[in-house]
Short mmCIF file of C-alpha atoms in Angstrom, two decimals:
data_model
loop_
_atom_site.label_atom_id
_atom_site.label_comp_id
_atom_site.label_asym_id
_atom_site.label_seq_id
_atom_site.Cartn_x
_atom_site.Cartn_y
_atom_site.Cartn_z
CA MET A 1 34.12 16.38 -17.45
CA GLY A 2 30.88 15.05 -19.41
CA ASP A 3 29.50 17.52 -22.69
CA PRO A 4 27.68 20.18 -20.22
CA SER A 5 24.72 19.51 -22.54
CA THR A 6 23.61 16.81 -21.18
CA ARG A 7 23.76 17.74 -18.21
CA PRO A 8 20.41 18.21 -16.09
CA SER A 9 19.01 20.55 -16.19
CA SER A 10 17.81 23.21 -12.64
CA PRO A 11 14.74 23.26 -11.43
CA PRO A 12 12.66 26.17 -12.52
CA THR A 13 13.01 28.30 -9.03
CA PRO A 14 9.10 28.92 -7.84
CA SER A 15 6.56 32.13 -8.21
CA THR A 16 6.36 33.19 -5.49
CA PRO A 17 3.14 34.75 -4.52
CA PRO A 18 1.42 38.52 -4.84
CA PRO A 19 1.28 39.83 -1.37
CA ALA A 20 -1.74 39.44 0.63
CA THR A 21 -3.73 42.42 0.57
CA PRO A 22 -4.14 43.58 4.28
CA VAL A 23 -7.76 43.79 5.80
CA THR A 24 -7.29 47.00 6.86
CA LEU A 25 -11.28 47.36 8.12
CA VAL A 26 -12.68 48.33 11.62
CA GLN A 27 -14.83 46.28 13.99
CA PRO A 28 -19.38 47.96 12.94
CA SER A 29 -20.30 49.82 16.24
CA SER A 30 -22.84 46.68 16.02
CA LYS A 31 -20.40 44.01 16.92
CA LYS A 32 -19.02 45.81 19.50
CA LYS A 33 -20.15 44.54 22.05
CA GLY A 34 -19.63 40.80 20.72
CA HIS A 35 -21.48 37.98 19.22
CA ARG A 36 -24.57 36.21 19.77
CA PRO A 37 -22.90 32.86 18.65
CA ILE A 38 -25.45 31.46 15.99
CA LYS A 39 -27.50 27.96 17.02
CA VAL A 40 -28.31 25.09 15.40
CA PHE A 41 -30.19 24.77 12.31
CA ARG A 42 -33.26 23.51 12.37
CA VAL A 43 -36.01 22.56 10.00
CA PHE A 44 -37.66 24.78 7.81
CA ARG A 45 -40.67 25.47 5.58
CA ASN A 46 -40.90 24.68 2.16
CA VAL A 47 -44.02 27.22 1.18
CA LEU A 48 -43.18 31.37 1.53
CA ARG A 49 -46.12 33.13 3.84
CA SER A 50 -47.09 36.40 4.50
CA PHE A 51 -44.13 39.22 4.86
CA PRO A 52 -45.44 41.15 7.72
CA ILE A 53 -43.54 45.10 6.96
CA ILE A 54 -43.55 45.63 3.60
CA THR A 55 -45.94 49.52 3.13
CA PRO A 56 -48.15 49.23 0.37
CA ALA A 57 -47.54 49.87 -3.19
CA ALA A 58 -48.86 49.46 -7.06
CA CYS A 59 -45.75 46.42 -7.70
CA LYS A 60 -46.67 42.78 -6.73
CA LEU A 61 -44.55 39.82 -7.36
CA PRO A 62 -46.26 36.03 -8.52
CA SER A 63 -48.22 33.96 -5.49
CA LEU A 64 -46.68 31.11 -4.14
CA PRO A 65 -48.59 28.38 -2.72
CA GLY A 66 -50.16 28.97 1.04
CA GLY A 67 -48.48 32.02 0.89
CA ARG A 68 -47.84 35.80 -0.94
CA ILE A 69 -45.49 38.00 -1.32
CA PRO A 70 -47.19 40.73 -0.65
CA ASP A 71 -47.42 45.10 -1.89
CA ILE A 72 -43.74 47.20 -1.72
CA ARG A 73 -42.00 49.88 -2.20
CA SER A 74 -39.94 50.83 -4.69
CA ALA A 75 -36.60 50.81 -4.03
CA SER A 76 -36.10 55.31 -4.76
CA SER A 77 -39.18 55.68 -1.95
CA ALA A 78 -38.04 53.36 0.60
CA SER A 79 -38.89 55.32 4.87
CA SER A 80 -36.53 57.23 5.63
CA SER A 81 -36.43 56.27 8.93
CA GLY A 82 -34.40 52.79 8.34
CA THR A 83 -30.30 53.16 8.25
CA ARG A 84 -28.46 53.07 5.23
CA VAL A 85 -26.08 50.44 4.99
CA THR A 86 -23.12 48.87 2.17
CA GLY A 87 -24.46 45.73 0.57
CA THR A 88 -22.53 43.77 -1.92
CA ILE A 89 -22.91 41.08 -3.84
CA PHE A 90 -19.99 39.02 -5.72
CA GLY A 91 -18.83 35.97 -6.73
CA TYR A 92 -17.36 34.08 -9.90
CA ARG A 93 -19.53 34.60 -12.77
CA LYS A 94 -19.88 30.55 -12.67
CA GLY A 95 -20.15 30.67 -9.24
CA PRO A 96 -22.25 31.59 -6.15
CA VAL A 97 -23.12 34.38 -5.53
CA SER A 98 -22.86 35.90 -2.33
CA LEU A 99 -24.07 38.87 0.17
CA SER A 100 -21.81 41.13 2.22
CA VAL A 101 -23.61 43.82 4.55
CA GLN A 102 -21.71 46.40 6.02
CA GLU A 103 -22.24 49.43 8.65
CA ASN A 104 -20.05 51.16 5.59
CA PRO A 105 -17.12 50.55 2.83
CA ARG A 106 -14.39 50.51 5.59
CA THR A 107 -16.03 47.60 8.06
CA LEU A 108 -15.56 44.24 8.87
CA PRO A 109 -19.31 42.69 7.74
CA MET A 110 -21.88 42.09 9.76
CA LEU A 111 -23.82 39.77 7.24
CA VAL A 112 -22.29 37.52 5.10
CA VAL A 113 -25.01 35.18 3.26
CA GLU A 114 -24.06 32.80 0.15
CA LEU A 115 -27.25 32.71 -1.43
CA GLY A 116 -28.57 29.50 -2.38
CA ALA A 117 -28.07 28.14 -5.60
CA MET A 118 -28.17 31.37 -7.67
CA GLN A 119 -25.15 31.48 -9.98
CA THR A 120 -23.58 35.13 -10.38
CA ASN A 121 -24.16 35.90 -13.80
CA ALA A 122 -27.82 34.01 -13.60
CA LEU A 123 -27.88 37.17 -10.74
CA GLN A 124 -27.13 40.02 -13.35
CA LYS A 125 -28.90 38.37 -15.80
CA GLU A 126 -32.32 39.11 -13.99
CA LEU A 127 -30.85 42.59 -12.52
CA SER A 128 -30.19 44.00 -16.21
CA GLU A 129 -34.06 42.59 -17.80
CA GLY A 130 -36.11 44.51 -14.30
CA MET A 131 -37.12 43.83 -10.62
CA VAL A 132 -34.96 41.61 -8.52
CA ARG A 133 -36.68 40.62 -5.02
CA ILE A 134 -34.51 37.68 -3.36
CA ALA A 135 -36.65 36.97 -0.53
CA LEU A 136 -34.42 34.65 2.10
CA GLU A 137 -37.20 32.42 4.62
CA CYS A 138 -37.03 30.91 7.98
CA GLU A 139 -38.80 29.29 11.25
CA LYS A 140 -39.77 31.31 13.52
CA PRO A 141 -37.38 30.09 17.30
CA ALA A 142 -39.19 28.52 20.52
CA GLU A 143 -39.90 31.12 22.49
CA LYS A 144 -36.72 31.03 24.59
CA GLU A 145 -34.31 31.26 21.97
CA LYS A 146 -32.78 34.63 21.47
CA THR A 147 -31.64 34.48 18.25
CA LYS A 148 -31.12 37.35 16.18
CA LEU A 149 -32.54 37.61 12.72
CA LEU A 150 -29.83 38.00 10.41
CA GLU A 151 -27.71 35.38 13.30
CA GLU A 152 -30.40 32.86 11.61
CA PRO A 153 -27.82 30.09 9.18
CA VAL A 154 -29.80 29.14 7.28
CA TRP A 155 -32.58 30.54 4.88
CA THR A 156 -34.41 29.05 2.02
CA MET A 157 -34.15 31.23 -0.90
CA PHE A 158 -36.77 32.72 -3.10
CA CYS A 159 -35.54 35.14 -6.43
CA ASN A 160 -38.87 36.65 -7.78
CA GLY A 161 -41.42 33.96 -6.36
CA LYS A 162 -39.47 30.88 -7.21
CA LYS A 163 -37.37 28.80 -4.73
CA ASN A 164 -34.06 28.69 -5.35
CA GLY A 165 -31.92 26.62 -2.68
CA TYR A 166 -31.24 28.19 0.11
CA GLY A 167 -29.34 31.37 1.23
CA VAL A 168 -26.06 30.31 4.13
CA ARG A 169 -25.15 32.75 6.73
CA ARG A 170 -21.51 32.40 7.27
CA GLU A 171 -18.82 33.90 8.89
CA ALA A 172 -16.92 36.27 6.07
CA THR A 173 -13.25 34.38 5.02
CA LYS A 174 -9.99 35.47 3.58
CA GLU A 175 -11.31 35.83 0.21
CA ASP A 176 -14.18 37.95 1.54
CA LEU A 177 -12.16 40.13 2.76
CA HIS A 178 -10.07 40.84 0.14
CA VAL A 179 -12.85 42.00 -1.76
CA MET A 180 -14.00 43.80 1.04
CA GLU A 181 -11.00 45.84 1.24
CA VAL A 182 -9.62 46.61 -2.16
CA LEU A 183 -13.54 47.86 -2.68
CA LYS A 184 -13.29 50.07 0.10
CA ALA A 185 -13.11 53.19 -1.15
CA VAL A 186 -16.02 51.97 -3.61
CA SER A 187 -18.87 53.13 -2.15
CA MET A 188 -21.40 51.83 -5.10
CA GLY A 189 -20.14 50.11 -8.79
CA ALA A 190 -20.31 47.41 -11.32
CA GLY A 191 -16.67 44.99 -12.10
CA VAL A 192 -14.57 42.69 -12.37
CA LEU A 193 -11.49 42.09 -9.42
CA PRO A 194 -8.66 40.41 -10.44
CA PRO A 195 -8.37 36.82 -9.10
CA THR A 196 -7.69 36.11 -5.45
CA GLY A 197 -7.87 31.85 -5.76
CA ASP A 198 -10.35 28.53 -7.34
CA GLY A 199 -12.67 30.84 -9.31
CA GLY A 200 -14.03 26.99 -10.26
CA GLY A 201 -12.82 26.90 -14.22
CA ASP A 202 -13.79 30.65 -14.30
CA MET A 203 -11.63 33.04 -12.85
CA GLU A 204 -13.54 36.67 -12.53
CA MET A 205 -14.89 37.14 -10.00
CA ALA A 206 -18.00 39.76 -10.33
CA TYR A 207 -19.08 42.66 -7.95
CA MET A 208 -22.23 45.13 -7.24
CA ARG A 209 -22.34 47.27 -4.95
CA GLY A 210 -24.66 49.69 -3.08
CA VAL A 211 -26.37 51.85 -0.87
CA PHE A 212 -29.55 50.01 0.51
CA GLU A 213 -31.50 50.92 3.32
CA ARG A 214 -32.45 48.32 6.56
CA VAL A 215 -36.19 48.90 7.40
CA VAL A 216 -36.47 46.30 10.54
CA GLY A 217 -40.30 45.83 10.56
CA SER A 218 -40.42 43.29 13.95
CA LYS A 219 -37.79 40.99 15.59
CA ASP A 220 -38.69 38.60 12.44
CA SER A 221 -38.94 40.91 9.39
CA GLU A 222 -36.40 42.78 8.28
CA THR A 223 -35.60 44.64 3.86
CA LEU A 224 -33.09 45.50 2.22
CA TYR A 225 -33.84 48.31 -0.61
CA MET A 226 -30.57 49.61 -2.82
CA LEU A 227 -31.13 52.73 -3.22
CA SER A 228 -30.21 54.45 -6.67
CA PRO A 229 -28.52 57.84 -7.12
CA ASP A 230 -30.26 58.51 -10.63
CA GLY A 231 -33.65 58.41 -9.21
CA ASP A 232 -35.92 54.95 -10.51
CA ASN A 233 -32.32 54.29 -13.52
CA GLY A 234 -30.31 51.89 -11.31
CA PRO A 235 -30.75 48.60 -10.04
CA ASP A 236 -34.34 47.58 -8.92
CA LEU A 237 -33.16 44.80 -6.31
CA SER A 238 -34.71 44.61 -2.77
CA ILE A 239 -33.84 42.00 -0.29
CA PHE A 240 -35.90 40.19 2.38
CA PHE A 241 -35.29 38.54 5.15
CA VAL A 242 -37.99 37.17 7.32
CA ARG A 243 -38.60 34.58 10.17
CA VAL A 244 -42.44 32.85 9.92
#
């Protein structure tokens, strides 16, 4: 028999990945009757036009060529006629930021949008500096098309009046669902989650969750206003969806 010290060592036993978090989220009431398939991409206009849905307020956003973002209300004074939903901004710090909208923290997302070229840490910086207005714009469909506004596949994205790529609607991924499941007991707050996959060199998954007032102005315009439990002391974030 040979010298034991010269025998090849056994290959290391691969570590077992942690079990996936089971998804216990339920379908939102708005999805129980099924969901309309997304139609093909359409050509987008490069200029942000007027938003038809917003009640005037004292604060104005910068003008854009060919159009103007209108006066808007503070999120704390959003109309009581709107409905409240759960909104989550999340993403790897140096990766793209995504928005998930749920009927409540216990339901599957009704909408997931990747927000243009904006990175999560860039949006966090914008929020720390004050008011943030994200506008997502697309073309009106032809008369015969019946695509609902939040089922549009792509929007031109503006953040505080500056174009920032495109917002792309997607079906919720396994990672999206994992994040929503982990945050199931969280109604509002911000923090960092353990890594769940390839974070592109930065494995910290940051999130900010809040209650939003969803105000539907028409079939071509909706707004989400983040509500603060502390009056005016919380993040000042509004997200506009509009077809022009």
